[in-house]
PDB file of C-alpha atoms and ligand atoms in Angstrom:
ATOM      1  CA  UNK A   1      81.107 217.129 135.683  1.00  0.00           C
ATOM      2  CA  UNK A   2      80.521 213.248 136.020  1.00  0.00           C
ATOM      3  CA  UNK A   3      81.468 210.940 138.089  1.00  0.00           C
ATOM      4  CA  UNK A   4      83.233 207.176 136.997  1.00  0.00           C
ATOM      5  CA  UNK A   5      81.532 204.176 137.609  1.00  0.00           C
ATOM      6  CA  UNK A   6      84.714 201.949 137.269  1.00  0.00           C
ATOM      7  CA  UNK A   7      85.684 202.775 134.280  1.00  0.00           C
ATOM      8  CA  UNK A   8      82.370 204.729 132.727  1.00  0.00           C
ATOM      9  CA  UNK A   9      81.455 208.074 132.406  1.00  0.00           C
ATOM     10  CA  UNK A  10      77.995 208.349 133.339  1.00  0.00           C
ATOM     11  CA  UNK A  11      75.830 211.468 132.551  1.00  0.00           C
ATOM     12  CA  UNK A  12      72.441 212.553 132.503  1.00  0.00           C
ATOM     13  CA  UNK A  13      71.178 214.858 130.734  1.00  0.00           C
ATOM     14  CA  UNK A  14      67.660 216.922 130.968  1.00  0.00           C
ATOM     15  CA  UNK A  15      65.709 214.973 128.439  1.00  0.00           C
ATOM     16  CA  UNK A  16      66.387 212.935 125.259  1.00  0.00           C
ATOM     17  CA  UNK A  17      67.233 215.985 122.895  1.00  0.00           C
ATOM     18  CA  UNK A  18      69.725 217.199 124.962  1.00  0.00           C
ATOM     19  CA  UNK A  19      71.534 213.854 124.802  1.00  0.00           C
ATOM     20  CA  UNK A  20      70.717 213.193 121.352  1.00  0.00           C
ATOM     21  CA  UNK A  21      72.796 216.595 120.340  1.00  0.00           C
ATOM     22  CA  UNK A  22      75.974 215.896 122.922  1.00  0.00           C
ATOM     23  CA  UNK A  23      76.049 212.512 121.002  1.00  0.00           C
ATOM     24  CA  UNK A  24      75.824 214.285 117.650  1.00  0.00           C
ATOM     25  CA  UNK A  25      78.342 217.086 118.898  1.00  0.00           C
ATOM     26  CA  UNK A  26      80.942 214.513 119.987  1.00  0.00           C
ATOM     27  CA  UNK A  27      80.713 213.030 116.541  1.00  0.00           C
ATOM     28  CA  UNK A  28      81.125 215.826 114.503  1.00  0.00           C
ATOM     29  CA  UNK A  29      84.127 216.857 116.617  1.00  0.00           C
ATOM     30  CA  UNK A  30      85.851 213.422 115.650  1.00  0.00           C
ATOM     31  CA  UNK A  31      84.824 213.565 112.070  1.00  0.00           C
ATOM     32  CA  UNK A  32      86.390 217.164 111.702  1.00  0.00           C
ATOM     33  CA  UNK A  33      89.820 216.158 114.113  1.00  0.00           C
ATOM     34  CA  UNK A  34      90.161 213.360 111.432  1.00  0.00           C
ATOM     35  CA  UNK A  35      89.642 215.179 108.515  1.00  0.00           C
ATOM     36  CA  UNK A  36      92.243 217.957 109.855  1.00  0.00           C
ATOM     37  CA  UNK A  37      94.637 214.606 110.532  1.00  0.00           C
ATOM     38  CA  UNK A  38      94.198 213.490 107.025  1.00  0.00           C
ATOM     39  CA  UNK A  39      92.060 210.231 108.601  1.00  0.00           C
ATOM     40  CA  UNK A  40      89.159 208.485 107.666  1.00  0.00           C
ATOM     41  CA  UNK A  41      87.161 208.358 110.991  1.00  0.00           C
ATOM     42  CA  UNK A  42      85.509 205.009 111.276  1.00  0.00           C
ATOM     43  CA  UNK A  43      81.879 204.855 112.864  1.00  0.00           C
ATOM     44  CA  UNK A  44      79.990 202.179 114.400  1.00  0.00           C
ATOM     45  CA  UNK A  45      76.244 202.848 114.251  1.00  0.00           C
ATOM     46  CA  UNK A  46      73.328 200.887 115.951  1.00  0.00           C
ATOM     47  CA  UNK A  47      69.694 201.106 114.945  1.00  0.00           C
ATOM     48  CA  UNK A  48      66.344 200.893 117.302  1.00  0.00           C
ATOM     49  CA  UNK A  49      64.561 204.328 118.398  1.00  0.00           C
ATOM     50  CA  UNK A  50      67.530 205.370 121.043  1.00  0.00           C
ATOM     51  CA  UNK A  51      69.536 206.798 118.445  1.00  0.00           C
ATOM     52  CA  UNK A  52      67.143 208.293 116.207  1.00  0.00           C
ATOM     53  CA  UNK A  53      67.820 211.734 117.340  1.00  0.00           C
ATOM     54  CA  UNK A  54      71.289 211.618 116.958  1.00  0.00           C
ATOM     55  CA  UNK A  55      70.776 210.749 113.503  1.00  0.00           C
ATOM     56  CA  UNK A  56      68.429 213.408 113.494  1.00  0.00           C
ATOM     57  CA  UNK A  57      70.751 216.265 114.625  1.00  0.00           C
ATOM     58  CA  UNK A  58      73.961 214.489 112.331  1.00  0.00           C
ATOM     59  CA  UNK A  59      71.483 215.234 109.385  1.00  0.00           C
ATOM     60  CA  UNK A  60      71.031 218.759 110.672  1.00  0.00           C
ATOM     61  CA  UNK A  61      74.729 219.269 111.033  1.00  0.00           C
ATOM     62  CA  UNK A  62      75.294 218.154 107.468  1.00  0.00           C
ATOM     63  CA  UNK A  63      72.330 220.533 105.978  1.00  0.00           C
ATOM     64  CA  UNK A  64      72.747 223.687 108.029  1.00  0.00           C
ATOM     65  CA  UNK A  65      76.727 223.872 109.186  1.00  0.00           C
ATOM     66  CA  UNK A  66      78.140 221.512 105.923  1.00  0.00           C
ATOM     67  CA  UNK A  67      79.632 218.907 108.300  1.00  0.00           C
ATOM     68  CA  UNK A  68      81.454 216.310 105.155  1.00  0.00           C
ATOM     69  CA  UNK A  69      80.949 212.795 105.806  1.00  0.00           C
ATOM     70  CA  UNK A  70      82.711 212.073 102.822  1.00  0.00           C
ATOM     71  CA  UNK A  71      85.948 210.638 104.678  1.00  0.00           C
ATOM     72  CA  UNK A  72      83.340 208.333 106.834  1.00  0.00           C
ATOM     73  CA  UNK A  73      83.434 204.582 106.970  1.00  0.00           C
ATOM     74  CA  UNK A  74      80.660 203.038 108.983  1.00  0.00           C
ATOM     75  CA  UNK A  75      80.031 199.863 110.220  1.00  0.00           C
ATOM     76  CA  UNK A  76      76.721 198.948 111.654  1.00  0.00           C
ATOM     77  CA  UNK A  77      76.220 196.522 114.714  1.00  0.00           C
ATOM     78  CA  UNK A  78      73.744 194.121 113.259  1.00  0.00           C
ATOM     79  CA  UNK A  79      71.157 193.241 110.827  1.00  0.00           C
ATOM     80  CA  UNK A  80      68.154 190.376 110.911  1.00  0.00           C
ATOM     81  CA  UNK A  81      68.523 187.098 109.292  1.00  0.00           C
ATOM     82  CA  UNK A  82      67.156 186.517 107.136  1.00  0.00           C
ATOM     83  CA  UNK A  83      66.161 190.181 106.077  1.00  0.00           C
ATOM     84  CA  UNK A  84      65.950 191.264 102.472  1.00  0.00           C
ATOM     85  CA  UNK A  85      68.294 194.751 102.217  1.00  0.00           C
ATOM     86  CA  UNK A  86      65.023 195.976 100.975  1.00  0.00           C
ATOM     87  CA  UNK A  87      62.706 195.136 103.420  1.00  0.00           C
ATOM     88  CA  UNK A  88      60.946 198.171 105.373  1.00  0.00           C
ATOM     89  CA  UNK A  89      62.113 195.896 108.218  1.00  0.00           C
ATOM     90  CA  UNK A  90      65.446 196.023 107.531  1.00  0.00           C
ATOM     91  CA  UNK A  91      68.474 197.900 109.318  1.00  0.00           C
ATOM     92  CA  UNK A  92      69.612 198.523 105.648  1.00  0.00           C
ATOM     93  CA  UNK A  93      66.366 200.330 105.176  1.00  0.00           C
ATOM     94  CA  UNK A  94      66.213 202.128 108.503  1.00  0.00           C
ATOM     95  CA  UNK A  95      70.179 203.665 107.966  1.00  0.00           C
ATOM     96  CA  UNK A  96      69.015 205.056 104.484  1.00  0.00           C
ATOM     97  CA  UNK A  97      65.732 206.660 105.473  1.00  0.00           C
ATOM     98  CA  UNK A  98      67.321 208.038 108.818  1.00  0.00           C
ATOM     99  CA  UNK A  99      70.713 208.767 108.168  1.00  0.00           C
ATOM    100  CA  UNK A 100      72.541 207.536 104.780  1.00  0.00           C
ATOM    101  CA  UNK A 101      69.973 209.339 102.714  1.00  0.00           C
ATOM    102  CA  UNK A 102      70.636 212.892 104.250  1.00  0.00           C
ATOM    103  CA  UNK A 103      74.284 213.039 104.202  1.00  0.00           C
ATOM    104  CA  UNK A 104      77.194 212.659 101.600  1.00  0.00           C
ATOM    105  CA  UNK A 105      78.845 209.360 102.728  1.00  0.00           C
ATOM    106  CA  UNK A 106      79.982 207.420 100.393  1.00  0.00           C
ATOM    107  CA  UNK A 107      77.749 204.693  99.736  1.00  0.00           C
ATOM    108  CA  UNK A 108      81.410 202.322  99.362  1.00  0.00           C
ATOM    109  CA  UNK A 109      81.937 203.786 102.885  1.00  0.00           C
ATOM    110  CA  UNK A 110      79.047 202.103 104.248  1.00  0.00           C
ATOM    111  CA  UNK A 111      79.039 198.639 106.005  1.00  0.00           C
ATOM    112  CA  UNK A 112      75.906 196.542 107.081  1.00  0.00           C
ATOM    113  CA  UNK A 113      75.456 192.996 107.781  1.00  0.00           C
ATOM    114  CA  UNK A 114      73.321 191.508 105.031  1.00  0.00           C
ATOM    115  CA  UNK A 115      70.314 189.966 105.859  1.00  0.00           C
ATOM    116  CA  UNK A 116      70.251 187.909 102.636  1.00  0.00           C
ATOM    117  CA  UNK A 117      73.782 185.632 102.092  1.00  0.00           C
ATOM    118  CA  UNK A 118      72.939 182.147 101.937  1.00  0.00           C
ATOM    119  CA  UNK A 119      73.087 180.053 104.875  1.00  0.00           C
ATOM    120  CA  UNK A 120      76.128 177.896 103.747  1.00  0.00           C
ATOM    121  CA  UNK A 121      77.860 181.961 103.128  1.00  0.00           C
ATOM    122  CA  UNK A 122      77.176 183.790 107.034  1.00  0.00           C
ATOM    123  CA  UNK A 123      80.287 182.156 108.186  1.00  0.00           C
ATOM    124  CA  UNK A 124      82.603 183.560 105.340  1.00  0.00           C
ATOM    125  CA  UNK A 125      80.443 186.701 105.537  1.00  0.00           C
ATOM    126  CA  UNK A 126      81.044 187.805 109.418  1.00  0.00           C
ATOM    127  CA  UNK A 127      84.264 186.610 108.931  1.00  0.00           C
ATOM    128  CA  UNK A 128      84.749 189.325 106.145  1.00  0.00           C
ATOM    129  CA  UNK A 129      83.060 191.639 107.828  1.00  0.00           C
ATOM    130  CA  UNK A 130      85.714 191.334 110.736  1.00  0.00           C
ATOM    131  CA  UNK A 131      88.405 192.255 108.318  1.00  0.00           C
ATOM    132  CA  UNK A 132      86.902 194.930 106.835  1.00  0.00           C
ATOM    133  CA  UNK A 133      87.012 196.334 110.377  1.00  0.00           C
ATOM    134  CA  UNK A 134      90.511 195.545 111.018  1.00  0.00           C
ATOM    135  CA  UNK A 135      91.372 197.009 107.238  1.00  0.00           C
ATOM    136  CA  UNK A 136      90.475 200.085 108.233  1.00  0.00           C
ATOM    137  CA  UNK A 137      92.239 200.187 111.408  1.00  0.00           C
ATOM    138  CA  UNK A 138      89.365 199.338 113.693  1.00  0.00           C
ATOM    139  CA  UNK A 139      86.130 201.099 114.942  1.00  0.00           C
ATOM    140  CA  UNK A 140      86.931 204.873 116.752  1.00  0.00           C
ATOM    141  CA  UNK A 141      83.378 205.744 117.590  1.00  0.00           C
ATOM    142  CA  UNK A 142      81.108 203.207 119.028  1.00  0.00           C
ATOM    143  CA  UNK A 143      76.769 204.368 119.293  1.00  0.00           C
ATOM    144  CA  UNK A 144      75.828 201.612 121.103  1.00  0.00           C
ATOM    145  CA  UNK A 145      72.004 201.197 122.177  1.00  0.00           C
ATOM    146  CA  UNK A 146      70.913 199.018 125.329  1.00  0.00           C
ATOM    147  CA  UNK A 147      67.959 196.102 124.959  1.00  0.00           C
ATOM    148  CA  UNK A 148      65.455 195.437 128.078  1.00  0.00           C
ATOM    149  CA  UNK A 149      67.346 192.621 128.203  1.00  0.00           C
ATOM    150  CA  UNK A 150      71.067 193.988 128.774  1.00  0.00           C
ATOM    151  CA  UNK A 151      71.851 193.209 124.990  1.00  0.00           C
ATOM    152  CA  UNK A 152      74.316 195.708 123.259  1.00  0.00           C
ATOM    153  CA  UNK A 153      74.032 195.149 119.365  1.00  0.00           C
ATOM    154  CA  UNK A 154      72.280 191.589 119.337  1.00  0.00           C
ATOM    155  CA  UNK A 155      74.622 189.978 121.793  1.00  0.00           C
ATOM    156  CA  UNK A 156      71.611 188.453 124.033  1.00  0.00           C
ATOM    157  CA  UNK A 157      72.137 187.107 127.220  1.00  0.00           C
ATOM    158  CA  UNK A 158      74.801 184.161 127.665  1.00  0.00           C
ATOM    159  CA  UNK A 159      76.996 186.061 124.925  1.00  0.00           C
ATOM    160  CA  UNK A 160      80.921 185.328 124.988  1.00  0.00           C
ATOM    161  CA  UNK A 161      82.679 188.243 125.871  1.00  0.00           C
ATOM    162  CA  UNK A 162      85.436 187.695 123.346  1.00  0.00           C
ATOM    163  CA  UNK A 163      82.780 186.893 120.499  1.00  0.00           C
ATOM    164  CA  UNK A 164      82.981 187.989 116.907  1.00  0.00           C
ATOM    165  CA  UNK A 165      80.594 188.764 114.548  1.00  0.00           C
ATOM    166  CA  UNK A 166      78.226 185.737 113.890  1.00  0.00           C
ATOM    167  CA  UNK A 167      74.848 184.383 113.546  1.00  0.00           C
ATOM    168  CA  UNK A 168      72.909 184.475 116.797  1.00  0.00           C
ATOM    169  CA  UNK A 169      69.338 183.579 117.904  1.00  0.00           C
ATOM    170  CA  UNK A 170      67.566 186.552 118.997  1.00  0.00           C
ATOM    171  CA  UNK A 171      66.226 186.279 122.595  1.00  0.00           C
ATOM    172  CA  UNK A 172      62.170 186.050 123.187  1.00  0.00           C
ATOM    173  CA  UNK A 173      62.391 189.675 124.703  1.00  0.00           C
ATOM    174  CA  UNK A 174      64.229 191.225 122.154  1.00  0.00           C
ATOM    175  CA  UNK A 175      61.444 189.843 119.505  1.00  0.00           C
ATOM    176  CA  UNK A 176      58.544 190.653 121.704  1.00  0.00           C
ATOM    177  CA  UNK A 177      60.201 194.099 122.051  1.00  0.00           C
ATOM    178  CA  UNK A 178      60.052 194.771 117.908  1.00  0.00           C
ATOM    179  CA  UNK A 179      57.095 193.082 117.515  1.00  0.00           C
ATOM    180  CA  UNK A 180      54.586 195.906 116.657  1.00  0.00           C
ATOM    181  CA  UNK A 181      56.674 197.083 114.114  1.00  0.00           C
ATOM    182  CA  UNK A 182      56.310 193.333 112.354  1.00  0.00           C
ATOM    183  CA  UNK A 183      52.597 192.963 113.247  1.00  0.00           C
ATOM    184  CA  UNK A 184      53.313 190.651 115.521  1.00  0.00           C
ATOM    185  CA  UNK A 185      56.287 188.774 117.301  1.00  0.00           C
ATOM    186  CA  UNK A 186      55.581 185.432 115.239  1.00  0.00           C
ATOM    187  CA  UNK A 187      57.081 187.790 112.229  1.00  0.00           C
ATOM    188  CA  UNK A 188      60.235 188.821 113.935  1.00  0.00           C
ATOM    189  CA  UNK A 189      63.193 186.853 112.608  1.00  0.00           C
ATOM    190  CA  UNK A 190      64.339 184.263 114.721  1.00  0.00           C
ATOM    191  CA  UNK A 191      68.379 185.063 114.387  1.00  0.00           C
ATOM    192  CA  UNK A 192      70.648 187.719 113.230  1.00  0.00           C
ATOM    193  CA  UNK A 193      73.950 188.819 112.369  1.00  0.00           C
ATOM    194  CA  UNK A 194      75.454 190.674 114.766  1.00  0.00           C
ATOM    195  CA  UNK A 195      79.116 192.265 115.822  1.00  0.00           C
ATOM    196  CA  UNK A 196      80.396 190.068 118.541  1.00  0.00           C
ATOM    197  CA  UNK A 197      81.263 191.470 122.001  1.00  0.00           C
ATOM    198  CA  UNK A 198      84.956 191.104 121.685  1.00  0.00           C
ATOM    199  CA  UNK A 199      84.381 193.467 118.206  1.00  0.00           C
ATOM    200  CA  UNK A 200      82.518 195.904 119.884  1.00  0.00           C
ATOM    201  CA  UNK A 201      85.059 196.293 123.204  1.00  0.00           C
ATOM    202  CA  UNK A 202      87.546 196.679 120.679  1.00  0.00           C
ATOM    203  CA  UNK A 203      86.410 200.260 119.422  1.00  0.00           C
ATOM    204  CA  UNK A 204      88.614 203.033 120.690  1.00  0.00           C
ATOM    205  CA  UNK A 205      85.918 205.223 121.931  1.00  0.00           C
ATOM    206  CA  UNK A 206      82.064 203.513 123.163  1.00  0.00           C
ATOM    207  CA  UNK A 207      78.902 205.832 123.766  1.00  0.00           C
ATOM    208  CA  UNK A 208      76.306 203.700 125.517  1.00  0.00           C
ATOM    209  CA  UNK A 209      72.854 205.120 125.924  1.00  0.00           C
ATOM    210  CA  UNK A 210      69.491 205.296 126.934  1.00  0.00           C
ATOM    211  CA  UNK A 211      66.323 206.985 127.203  1.00  0.00           C
ATOM    212  CA  UNK A 212      62.949 206.026 129.394  1.00  0.00           C
ATOM    213  CA  UNK A 213      61.930 204.676 132.461  1.00  0.00           C
ATOM    214  CA  UNK A 214      61.509 200.966 130.634  1.00  0.00           C
ATOM    215  CA  UNK A 215      65.545 201.187 130.097  1.00  0.00           C
ATOM    216  CA  UNK A 216      65.963 202.020 134.150  1.00  0.00           C
ATOM    217  CA  UNK A 217      66.191 198.734 135.407  1.00  0.00           C
ATOM    218  CA  UNK A 218      68.554 197.229 132.999  1.00  0.00           C
ATOM    219  CA  UNK A 219      70.793 200.163 132.957  1.00  0.00           C
ATOM    220  CA  UNK A 220      71.192 199.970 136.906  1.00  0.00           C
ATOM    221  CA  UNK A 221      72.105 196.057 136.157  1.00  0.00           C
ATOM    222  CA  UNK A 222      74.542 196.984 133.831  1.00  0.00           C
ATOM    223  CA  UNK A 223      76.493 199.702 135.726  1.00  0.00           C
ATOM    224  CA  UNK A 224      75.978 198.757 138.909  1.00  0.00           C
ATOM    225  CA  UNK A 225      76.005 194.605 139.370  1.00  0.00           C
ATOM    226  CA  UNK A 226      79.118 192.878 138.839  1.00  0.00           C
ATOM    227  CA  UNK A 227      80.030 191.979 134.939  1.00  0.00           C
ATOM    228  CA  UNK A 228      78.119 189.271 133.470  1.00  0.00           C
ATOM    229  CA  UNK A 229      77.295 187.643 130.380  1.00  0.00           C
ATOM    230  CA  UNK A 230      73.570 187.644 131.260  1.00  0.00           C
ATOM    231  CA  UNK A 231      73.262 191.549 130.995  1.00  0.00           C
ATOM    232  CA  UNK A 232      76.035 192.153 127.763  1.00  0.00           C
ATOM    233  CA  UNK A 233      76.523 195.767 128.607  1.00  0.00           C
ATOM    234  CA  UNK A 234      77.741 195.220 131.800  1.00  0.00           C
ATOM    235  CA  UNK A 235      80.779 194.254 129.731  1.00  0.00           C
ATOM    236  CA  UNK A 236      81.146 197.778 128.682  1.00  0.00           C
ATOM    237  CA  UNK A 237      82.715 197.982 132.275  1.00  0.00           C
ATOM    238  CA  UNK A 238      86.405 196.514 131.483  1.00  0.00           C
ATOM    239  CA  UNK A 239      86.511 198.740 128.920  1.00  0.00           C
ATOM    240  CA  UNK A 240      88.840 201.738 129.051  1.00  0.00           C
ATOM    241  CA  UNK A 241      87.114 204.881 127.372  1.00  0.00           C
ATOM    242  CA  UNK A 242      83.316 204.628 128.006  1.00  0.00           C
ATOM    243  CA  UNK A 243      80.797 207.022 128.610  1.00  0.00           C
ATOM    244  CA  UNK A 244      76.786 206.123 129.554  1.00  0.00           C
ATOM    245  CA  UNK A 245      74.178 209.164 128.129  1.00  0.00           C
ATOM    246  CA  UNK A 246      71.033 208.598 129.919  1.00  0.00           C
ATOM    247  CA  UNK A 247      68.101 211.053 130.497  1.00  0.00           C
ATOM    248  CA  UNK A 248      66.202 211.219 133.629  1.00  0.00           C
ATOM    249  CA  UNK A 249      63.927 207.918 133.624  1.00  0.00           C
ATOM    250  CA  UNK A 250      66.571 205.920 132.097  1.00  0.00           C
ATOM    251  CA  UNK A 251      69.049 207.036 134.996  1.00  0.00           C
ATOM    252  CA  UNK A 252      66.238 206.582 138.024  1.00  0.00           C
ATOM    253  CA  UNK A 253      67.198 203.510 139.426  1.00  0.00           C
ATOM    254  CA  UNK A 254      70.615 204.199 139.918  1.00  0.00           C
ATOM    255  CA  UNK A 255      71.433 203.517 143.619  1.00  0.00           C
ATOM    256  CA  UNK A 256      75.096 203.874 144.215  1.00  0.00           C
ATOM    257  CA  UNK A 257      75.880 207.041 145.363  1.00  0.00           C
ATOM    258  CA  UNK A 258      77.776 209.518 143.128  1.00  0.00           C
ATOM    259  CA  UNK A 259      77.456 207.273 140.172  1.00  0.00           C
ATOM    260  CA  UNK A 260      75.902 209.959 137.794  1.00  0.00           C
ATOM    261  CA  UNK A 261      74.893 213.520 138.394  1.00  0.00           C
ATOM    262  CA  UNK A 262      72.590 215.317 136.400  1.00  0.00           C
ATOM    263  CA  UNK A 263      74.654 218.094 134.300  1.00  0.00           C
ATOM    264  CA  UNK A 264      73.768 220.770 131.323  1.00  0.00           C
ATOM    265  CA  UNK A 265      74.792 220.046 128.378  1.00  0.00           C
ATOM    266  CA  UNK A 266      77.292 223.027 128.681  1.00  0.00           C
ATOM    267  CA  UNK A 267      79.665 220.822 131.036  1.00  0.00           C
ATOM    268  CA  UNK A 268      79.323 217.347 128.807  1.00  0.00           C
ATOM    269  CA  UNK A 269      83.201 216.285 129.724  1.00  0.00           C
ATOM    270  CA  UNK A 270      85.379 215.367 126.571  1.00  0.00           C
ATOM    271  CA  UNK A 271      85.901 211.416 126.737  1.00  0.00           C
ATOM    272  CA  UNK A 272      89.489 210.420 126.718  1.00  0.00           C
ATOM    273  CA  UNK A 273      90.484 210.898 123.309  1.00  0.00           C
ATOM    274  CA  UNK A 274      92.789 208.287 121.424  1.00  0.00           C
ATOM    275  CA  UNK A 275      93.146 208.236 117.945  1.00  0.00           C
ATOM    276  CA  UNK A 276      92.016 211.162 115.909  1.00  0.00           C
TER     277      UNK A 276
HETATM  278  P1  LIG B 301      65.805 200.716 121.050  1.00  0.00           P
HETATM  279  O1  LIG B 301      66.198 199.234 120.983  1.00  0.00           O
HETATM  280  O2  LIG B 301      66.646 201.975 120.697  1.00  0.00           O
HETATM  281  O3  LIG B 301      64.363 200.615 120.168  1.00  0.00           O
HETATM  282  O4  LIG B 301      64.795 200.739 122.828  1.00  0.00           O
HETATM  283  C1  LIG B 301      67.834 199.155 121.500  1.00  0.00           C
HETATM  284  C2  LIG B 301      68.331 197.689 121.388  1.00  0.00           C
HETATM  285  O5  LIG B 301      67.379 196.837 121.252  1.00  0.00           O
HETATM  286  O6  LIG B 301      69.284 197.754 121.311  1.00  0.00           O
END
């Protein structure tokens, strides 16, 4: 029971927790189906505050229900540059603390762009990242947050729809949003390595998550305004298999009648499944 905005299923959950449970359940379903089919599920993973609930639920599913990650392959969407993987600010640290240390995904199946490659090695590192994704057959399920400037991963306003994994300069708004964690914007790295828009749009299934009133106006722009590189999340409108999961606050500025309907967890639509 959801409506489609173009190709996008927009689903409004009661709260962030039920949203997180739904994403974790979809992920678990994919992992189990892949195991049955003898395939390796490939997940694209974000960082930030939004996916924390999803990671908590996945850890719980492993701990309590024995969800097996031994066959899972993961690619994170971005990392600051420069950034030591051991730094408390790194997305490496975030992923190990919030997910990887608590599940049985083999370390060799985990890919995160490295913020500690020398500048002259970045291009090669980015090319290798793309090749690694291609080698495992592409990303099956890409989970995304959205920045207040509409970025997905660190595809900042102005990013090209065909862009691939690359070094980017962070937008002032992106640096401002994470400034408290760095004790001030001046300490936030000015660059990052990010999967490109083209990389993300190649994923077979995508779910974009947004929670909170501070995301409401950018969610409306991404879903209801024409596709524009100024709001890179709007590129998702052209993807054939995207769902947007919102809490009521993040959905509060949607104006187009019928774009989204509040539904209960039991009604979550099965996304159109391709792949495993
Ligand atoms: P957040 O970040 O989940 O911390 O709000 C989202 C993003 O910038 O992609």
